[in-house]
Amino acid sequence: MPTSFTVVPVEAQGEEREPAERDGQRQEEGEDDDEERDRGSGDGIARESSPFINSAEMDRGNMYEGKNMALFEEEMDSNPMVSSLLNKLANYTNLTQGVVEHEADEDSKRKEVKVPRMGTFIGVYLPCLQNILGVILFLRLTWIVGTAGVLESFIIVFMCCACTMLTAISMSAIATNGVVPAGGSYYMISRSLGPEFGGAVGLCFYLGTTFAGAMYILGTIEILLTYISPSAAIFKAEEVGEETEAMLNNMRVYGTCIIILMAIVVFVGVKYVNKLALVFLACVILSIIAIYAGVIKTAFDPPDFPICLLGNRTLSKRSFDVCAKFIESNNETKTTALWSLFCDSSLLNATCDDYFSLNNVTEIQGIPGIMSGVLTDNLWSTYSDKGSIVEKKDQPSVAGSEETKMGGLPYVFTDIMTYFTMLVGIYFPSVTGIMAGSNRSGDLKDAQKSIPTGTILAISTTSFIYLSCIVLFGACIEGVILRDKFGEAVNGNLVVGTLAWPSPWVIVIGSFFSTCGAGLQSLTGAPRLLQAIARDGIVPFIQVFGHGKANGEPTWALLLTAGICEIGILIASLDSVAPILSMFFLMCYMFVNLACAVQTLLRTPNWRPRFKYYHWTLSFLGMSLCLALMFICSWYYALIAMLIAGCIYKYIEYRGAEKEWGDGIRGLSLNAARYALLRVEDGPPHTKNWRPQLLVLLNLDSEQLVKHPRLLSFTSQLKAGKGLTIVGSVLQGIYLDKCTETQKAEENVKALMGVEKTKGFCQIVVSPNFRDGISYLIQSAGLGGMKHNTVLMAWPQSWKQTENRFSWKNFVDTVRETTAAQQALLVAKNIDLFPTNQERFTEGNIDVWWIVHDGGMLMLLPFLLRQHKVWRKCKMRIFTVAQMDDNSIQMKKDLQMFLYHLRLNAEVEVVEMFENDISAFTYEKTLMMEQRSQMLKQMQLSKNEREREAQLIHDRNTASHSAPAVKASVAAATPEKVQMTWTKEKFVAEKHKNKDSNVSGFKDIFNMKPEWGNLNQSNVRRMHTAVKLNGVVLNKSQHAQLVLLNMPGPPKNRKGDENYMEFLEVLTEGLDRVLLVRGSGREVITIYS
């Protein structure tokens, strides 16, 4: 035997270990197994069937054949060798879902994926930078600074950046807690908080990404039509004041065209989009460098961008060139184009606008430079209403007539009403994009190191850029220019472009390509996110979007994304779309923080992030900040977003696939359950809180199917989803032999519980005999304070058949054990006649026969049943039995008062049942019962004795029944004796007679039937009670929908157990639906509040 060996790859092991002839077939099987495994599990996550999850699927070709590990060889299938496990880990890959390019064959693709490709800078830092810096920075940041002022803008940006930084810390902790396959934030949230939260937040994140695509496209068109080529507009304003509407219509037309074009580009080839990503990123970086260069240049050479003011009002330079009322030319005063706009003619004596006449036209520099001190003017906010004129503070102005219409005058107007919270909603999308690195986790060399470092560095960089830009814009640019959203005062130039060096076109072109690229990225990423959710199978109605082209491209998801994007395009206003996607992103970030906080507080053993710089307080702060920002941005959008997420959550909860991902919410539930159980353990519940906590004992047939499904129907009707329900059953045998049958039985019972809507737990016990198994359930079912207090079982209909496995003996012992355990017992007789959950009783009664008081169970059960739709229209009637000494009228009044205090509505009736002579029928029943009891005893003897005793009994019965004269005489005597009525005097006298004389008296009366005299008088009395009570119940309740009856206890002497069954049978004979109730001995209903 060799003393050393060589570690070789999985594919080559067979070749080095054995000759090719012997191992060829084994290798092929191994390769097939590899391919099977590479395809992934059925839920569409290609690599979730990782070595930790499905390590049992071992390659037979890789089995270690030596004798060193012979001790473990029988467990090799389930417990692989460490070498095999490590080999699988080495080959573990993260394939991005749905992006499988079929340009190379399977093997070459696997080799390509195995090669680490991207580090922190290229894989995380730059993509995050590209996604964070974008359209808002170029098109809206200057306007936000001008409107909110430097201080409030700083607060807005700081809040948003703090929110994303805290979220990034939480995300880093989750992302470094194990391998995060493709799916990014959706995968992290769903695996941390469960499928319901994951699906809801995943779809919200998808909608946010989709609306982000719409926002980028609208930004692209705004740059195109406002700054690059205004003449390309299709709709032009024919009248004054229609400019905004015309612009929105242009947005809708161009936006629809661009989205179709982009969808085609994405459909044709994603790889082209990815290749262009660096080009788009370069445009962004160059634009930002141009801004900083321009700021530095303003310190010594500010650019020349003059602004024309009339009084303190800013004028739009689109309609005139010269900023003056008139000019001197050849010693002649001529009016300018500006004069013509405010006056009715170009003559000097023309009638002009009142404000135009009273105020002078002045020209100031739009960008005075960083050394000019303009920062102090821009520190404070200048909010305004829609349609207000942009005015310069501290500029002299004479108010004109208020009646003058300003619609056609060349002022710069505000297009929307501005206020602090609205600006937060518009700005927040500019800090989104922090998930770009985690979304690429499958392509990173070391994701657990790169994601935290790259993301936090990117947020730090962009936060510095945004915060510095706010201060620099406020220090360099005049306030009226900052508030001029579309640059009308500077000849239609992009405001931030006026600051840039060497030319405004650097920013215009750079921002155009940047927004184009961001839109393409959104249209690329959103369909893949939807495909990942669809393939998880947790939201049934979107599963169709999990399919795509042969190479995995999500075609259907792309169509839906383009359709939703079109909704954003039809809204047409960038300022209206931005708050919508702010909501969805904020909700996603909030749940990332929640996921981290929950996992940290739970301290689950699997929570071991490599990123150590997190704390639950930071996550909680981030979550609170996200929630606050949602309502700050727009309270009604926040409520709508929450409503959408809530609806998706409930839909997944009720209709979605059951997934067990070891999520934090499940851990939270377990912690909460443990805490609640410990609290409940403090003591028994108060009578006011008492409700039946059921242990339902089911019988299973040989196929492990439930024999009486109606028992579960009755359970759900009684419980209505409240309290504890444990459904238990017993399998006879040894657990080692019955493992598979136990699992099958549990599956069948749980399936039936689902059908019958019985909410509870299933517990199957394997025991050598049924008697012990039921005892185990009664003793040990439940946990701590959450234990059952009531046992529900079906009456054993075939108890007289000795081969029945659930025989009378087991039943009687169960009754005794529930009493010993101080638990109530409900026995449903004729359970198969009980209604299903779909049936509805439109009329009828629930009759309660209250014979003895054992805690009030009989009163409580009908009340609980009538809460369910099946029994709701049934009336409750309570019967009680009056003895000879009782005042039945007073009993009825007392009972009515008792029910009044219990707040129960029921009819009350007192039935008088006086003592009378024991009938011959009773004696005959008792005789048959004892004869049968004797036969049952004989069946326990040896075979020879059993045969001999059976013959003797047969001979004796034949002799007794062969005298027809005796039968006739008995028949003649019976009516005469049975109709005797016991008077009070006779009853007292008879009671004082001794036993011997009593027996001889009976012999005298019934001297024609010698067997009756030998009967056990206790049995005769019990049978008499059963027969009499049955007659009374039948008379009153034969047509009741349900009869509830006190269940008498079994005899203390175990020798009479079989007789006890007969008594119960006689007691309930002739009734369709009976519930025998035996209380636990404690009060379960109270008159007190």
Short mmCIF file of C-alpha atoms in Angstrom, two decimals, residues 640-906:
data_model
loop_
_atom_site.label_atom_id
_atom_site.label_comp_id
_atom_site.label_asym_id
_atom_site.label_seq_id
_atom_site.Cartn_x
_atom_site.Cartn_y
_atom_site.Cartn_z
CA ILE A 640 -48.48 54.40 -0.81
CA ALA A 641 -45.07 52.68 -0.94
CA MET A 642 -45.73 51.04 2.43
CA LEU A 643 -49.17 49.94 1.28
CA ILE A 644 -47.69 48.36 -1.85
CA ALA A 645 -45.02 46.58 0.20
CA GLY A 646 -47.62 45.49 2.77
CA CYS A 647 -49.90 44.05 0.08
CA ILE A 648 -47.00 42.12 -1.46
CA TYR A 649 -45.99 40.88 2.02
CA LYS A 650 -49.47 39.56 2.81
CA TYR A 651 -49.80 38.05 -0.67
CA ILE A 652 -46.55 36.12 -0.26
CA GLU A 653 -47.57 35.11 3.27
CA TYR A 654 -50.89 33.63 2.15
CA ARG A 655 -50.21 32.50 -1.43
CA GLY A 656 -46.46 32.33 -1.83
CA ALA A 657 -44.22 29.31 -1.71
CA GLU A 658 -42.99 28.15 1.68
CA LYS A 659 -39.27 28.88 1.93
CA GLU A 660 -36.94 28.16 4.82
CA TRP A 661 -33.87 30.38 4.48
CA GLY A 662 -32.88 30.57 8.13
CA ASP A 663 -33.96 34.20 8.14
CA GLY A 664 -33.81 36.59 11.05
CA ILE A 665 -37.56 37.05 11.37
CA ARG A 666 -37.85 33.35 12.12
CA GLY A 667 -35.13 33.75 14.74
CA LEU A 668 -36.98 36.78 16.12
CA SER A 669 -40.17 34.71 16.32
CA LEU A 670 -38.31 31.98 18.19
CA ASN A 671 -36.90 34.51 20.66
CA ALA A 672 -40.33 36.08 21.14
CA ALA A 673 -41.86 32.63 21.59
CA ARG A 674 -39.24 31.70 24.17
CA TYR A 675 -39.86 34.93 26.08
CA ALA A 676 -43.63 34.44 25.96
CA LEU A 677 -43.34 30.81 27.06
CA LEU A 678 -41.24 31.80 30.03
CA ARG A 679 -43.82 34.43 30.95
CA VAL A 680 -46.70 31.98 30.60
CA GLU A 681 -44.83 29.49 32.77
CA ASP A 682 -45.29 31.78 35.78
CA GLY A 683 -48.64 30.23 36.68
CA PRO A 684 -51.88 28.74 35.37
CA PRO A 685 -54.13 31.10 33.37
CA HIS A 686 -56.89 32.95 35.12
CA THR A 687 -60.42 31.64 34.58
CA LYS A 688 -61.15 34.67 32.39
CA ASN A 689 -58.31 33.70 30.06
CA TRP A 690 -59.10 30.00 29.98
CA ARG A 691 -59.87 28.49 26.60
CA PRO A 692 -59.62 24.90 25.42
CA GLN A 693 -56.05 24.20 24.32
CA LEU A 694 -56.64 21.02 22.40
CA LEU A 695 -54.73 17.80 21.99
CA VAL A 696 -56.57 16.08 19.14
CA LEU A 697 -56.00 12.31 19.04
CA LEU A 698 -56.31 11.00 15.48
CA ASN A 699 -56.50 7.43 14.23
CA LEU A 700 -54.50 6.56 11.11
CA ASP A 701 -55.13 3.66 8.75
CA SER A 702 -52.55 1.33 7.25
CA GLU A 703 -51.72 3.96 4.56
CA GLN A 704 -51.04 6.57 7.28
CA LEU A 705 -54.16 8.48 6.25
CA VAL A 706 -56.50 10.05 8.80
CA LYS A 707 -59.56 7.89 9.48
CA HIS A 708 -61.87 10.66 10.69
CA PRO A 709 -61.09 13.98 8.93
CA ARG A 710 -64.23 15.52 10.44
CA LEU A 711 -62.45 15.56 13.79
CA LEU A 712 -60.14 18.24 12.41
CA SER A 713 -63.12 20.11 10.95
CA PHE A 714 -64.73 20.12 14.38
CA THR A 715 -61.42 21.29 15.88
CA SER A 716 -61.21 24.33 13.59
CA GLN A 717 -64.89 25.12 14.30
CA LEU A 718 -64.24 24.99 18.02
CA LYS A 719 -60.99 26.94 17.95
CA ALA A 720 -61.44 29.45 15.09
CA GLY A 721 -57.63 29.77 14.90
CA LYS A 722 -57.29 30.83 18.53
CA GLY A 723 -55.23 29.16 21.22
CA LEU A 724 -53.13 26.04 20.99
CA THR A 725 -53.95 22.98 18.90
CA ILE A 726 -51.75 19.90 18.88
CA VAL A 727 -52.80 17.14 16.51
CA GLY A 728 -51.31 13.87 17.70
CA SER A 729 -51.33 10.28 16.59
CA VAL A 730 -49.62 7.04 17.55
CA LEU A 731 -47.88 4.54 15.30
CA GLN A 732 -47.25 1.12 16.74
CA GLY A 733 -43.72 -0.25 16.45
CA ILE A 734 -40.09 0.75 16.93
CA TYR A 735 -39.02 4.27 15.88
CA LEU A 736 -35.95 3.07 13.99
CA ASP A 737 -38.17 0.92 11.79
CA LYS A 738 -40.95 3.49 11.43
CA CYS A 739 -39.01 6.65 10.49
CA THR A 740 -40.33 6.89 6.93
CA GLU A 741 -43.87 5.99 7.99
CA THR A 742 -43.70 8.66 10.68
CA GLN A 743 -42.67 11.29 8.12
CA LYS A 744 -45.41 10.17 5.74
CA ALA A 745 -48.01 10.27 8.52
CA GLU A 746 -46.87 13.75 9.54
CA GLU A 747 -47.09 15.00 5.97
CA ASN A 748 -50.59 13.56 5.58
CA VAL A 749 -51.80 15.05 8.84
CA LYS A 750 -50.31 18.47 8.04
CA ALA A 751 -51.86 18.39 4.57
CA LEU A 752 -55.26 17.63 6.08
CA MET A 753 -54.76 20.37 8.68
CA GLY A 754 -54.15 22.77 5.82
CA VAL A 755 -57.29 21.65 4.00
CA GLU A 756 -59.40 21.90 7.15
CA LYS A 757 -57.74 25.22 8.11
CA THR A 758 -56.71 23.83 11.48
CA LYS A 759 -53.92 26.04 12.77
CA GLY A 760 -51.66 24.13 15.09
CA PHE A 761 -48.85 21.62 15.45
CA CYS A 762 -48.56 17.99 14.48
CA GLN A 763 -46.92 15.38 16.70
CA ILE A 764 -46.56 11.72 15.71
CA VAL A 765 -45.36 9.30 18.37
CA VAL A 766 -44.04 5.79 17.73
CA SER A 767 -44.60 3.39 20.60
CA PRO A 768 -44.53 -0.40 21.06
CA ASN A 769 -48.25 -0.21 21.86
CA PHE A 770 -51.02 2.33 21.38
CA ARG A 771 -51.86 2.55 25.04
CA ASP A 772 -48.37 3.84 25.96
CA GLY A 773 -48.20 6.11 22.91
CA ILE A 774 -51.35 7.95 23.88
CA SER A 775 -50.06 8.22 27.41
CA TYR A 776 -46.83 9.78 26.10
CA LEU A 777 -48.82 12.36 24.13
CA ILE A 778 -51.04 13.28 27.06
CA GLN A 779 -48.02 13.68 29.32
CA SER A 780 -45.50 15.37 27.04
CA ALA A 781 -47.29 17.22 24.21
CA GLY A 782 -46.76 20.97 24.29
CA LEU A 783 -43.98 23.02 25.85
CA GLY A 784 -43.86 24.88 29.15
CA GLY A 785 -46.95 27.00 29.62
CA MET A 786 -48.16 26.17 26.10
CA LYS A 787 -49.52 22.77 27.02
CA HIS A 788 -52.91 21.37 26.19
CA ASN A 789 -55.62 21.37 28.81
CA THR A 790 -58.24 19.45 26.83
CA VAL A 791 -58.11 16.17 24.92
CA LEU A 792 -60.42 15.68 21.92
CA MET A 793 -60.93 12.21 20.50
CA ALA A 794 -63.44 10.24 18.49
CA TRP A 795 -65.63 7.56 20.02
CA PRO A 796 -64.34 4.09 19.06
CA GLN A 797 -67.30 2.94 16.98
CA SER A 798 -66.04 -0.61 16.60
CA TRP A 799 -65.00 -1.12 20.21
CA LYS A 800 -66.96 -4.35 20.39
CA GLN A 801 -64.72 -5.88 17.73
CA THR A 802 -61.84 -7.42 19.57
CA GLU A 803 -59.44 -7.09 16.65
CA ASN A 804 -59.86 -3.31 16.67
CA ARG A 805 -56.49 -1.87 17.64
CA PHE A 806 -58.03 1.13 19.44
CA SER A 807 -60.03 -1.09 21.73
CA TRP A 808 -62.26 -0.19 24.64
CA LYS A 809 -59.36 -0.81 27.00
CA ASN A 810 -57.25 1.92 25.42
CA PHE A 811 -60.22 4.28 25.45
CA VAL A 812 -61.04 3.77 29.13
CA ASP A 813 -57.37 4.17 30.09
CA THR A 814 -57.24 7.42 28.12
CA VAL A 815 -60.25 8.70 30.06
CA ARG A 816 -58.53 7.79 33.33
CA GLU A 817 -55.24 9.45 32.29
CA THR A 818 -56.88 12.73 31.27
CA THR A 819 -58.55 12.80 34.69
CA ALA A 820 -55.27 12.05 36.43
CA ALA A 821 -53.56 14.82 34.41
CA GLN A 822 -56.38 17.22 35.36
CA GLN A 823 -57.28 17.73 31.71
CA ALA A 824 -60.72 18.04 30.20
CA LEU A 825 -61.91 15.39 27.75
CA LEU A 826 -64.18 15.76 24.73
CA VAL A 827 -65.40 12.60 23.00
CA ALA A 828 -67.18 13.09 19.68
CA LYS A 829 -69.59 10.23 18.95
CA ASN A 830 -70.64 9.60 15.34
CA ILE A 831 -67.89 11.98 14.26
CA ASP A 832 -68.41 11.19 10.58
CA LEU A 833 -71.87 12.77 10.82
CA PHE A 834 -70.42 16.08 12.06
CA PRO A 835 -70.52 19.00 9.58
CA THR A 836 -67.59 20.05 7.41
CA ASN A 837 -66.32 23.62 7.44
CA GLN A 838 -68.22 24.34 4.22
CA GLU A 839 -71.63 23.34 5.61
CA ARG A 840 -73.94 25.89 7.22
CA PHE A 841 -76.76 25.08 9.64
CA THR A 842 -79.57 27.54 8.91
CA GLU A 843 -81.58 26.42 11.94
CA GLY A 844 -81.59 23.93 14.79
CA ASN A 845 -80.38 23.70 18.36
CA ILE A 846 -77.24 22.93 20.28
CA ASP A 847 -78.58 21.09 23.34
CA VAL A 848 -76.60 21.01 26.56
CA TRP A 849 -77.54 18.36 29.12
CA TRP A 850 -76.09 19.65 32.35
CA ILE A 851 -76.30 16.72 34.74
CA VAL A 852 -73.36 17.48 37.02
CA HIS A 853 -71.21 20.61 37.33
CA ASP A 854 -67.56 20.06 36.45
CA GLY A 855 -66.22 23.56 35.83
CA GLY A 856 -68.61 25.03 33.27
CA MET A 857 -67.16 23.38 30.13
CA LEU A 858 -70.67 22.50 28.94
CA MET A 859 -71.67 26.18 28.90
CA LEU A 860 -68.46 27.45 27.29
CA LEU A 861 -68.25 24.99 24.37
CA PRO A 862 -71.55 25.96 22.63
CA PHE A 863 -70.57 29.63 22.92
CA LEU A 864 -67.24 28.91 21.19
CA LEU A 865 -68.89 26.79 18.51
CA ARG A 866 -71.42 29.51 17.70
CA GLN A 867 -68.54 31.86 16.81
CA HIS A 868 -67.99 29.72 13.71
CA LYS A 869 -70.06 30.11 10.54
CA VAL A 870 -71.20 26.48 10.64
CA TRP A 871 -73.01 26.80 13.98
CA ARG A 872 -73.74 30.54 14.05
CA LYS A 873 -77.49 30.25 13.41
CA CYS A 874 -78.06 27.44 15.89
CA LYS A 875 -79.79 28.24 19.18
CA MET A 876 -78.44 27.11 22.51
CA ARG A 877 -80.68 25.16 24.87
CA ILE A 878 -79.70 24.02 28.35
CA PHE A 879 -81.45 21.10 30.04
CA THR A 880 -80.89 20.07 33.60
CA VAL A 881 -82.40 17.16 35.53
CA ALA A 882 -84.46 17.62 38.69
CA GLN A 883 -84.56 14.83 41.26
CA MET A 884 -87.45 13.97 43.54
CA ASP A 885 -86.41 16.38 46.28
CA ASP A 886 -85.72 19.33 43.96
CA ASN A 887 -87.92 22.37 43.33
CA SER A 888 -87.88 22.43 39.52
CA ILE A 889 -89.43 25.93 39.24
CA GLN A 890 -86.80 27.46 41.50
CA MET A 891 -84.08 25.53 39.65
CA LYS A 892 -85.17 27.06 36.37
CA LYS A 893 -85.12 30.60 37.80
CA ASP A 894 -81.70 30.08 39.34
CA LEU A 895 -80.32 28.65 36.11
CA GLN A 896 -81.68 31.57 34.09
CA MET A 897 -80.07 34.03 36.50
CA PHE A 898 -76.78 32.11 36.31
CA LEU A 899 -76.80 32.29 32.50
CA TYR A 900 -77.67 35.98 32.65
CA HIS A 901 -74.59 36.66 34.77
CA LEU A 902 -72.50 34.53 32.41
CA ARG A 903 -73.72 36.72 29.49
CA LEU A 904 -74.96 33.65 27.62
CA ASN A 905 -78.18 33.54 25.62
CA ALA A 906 -79.89 30.18 25.95
#
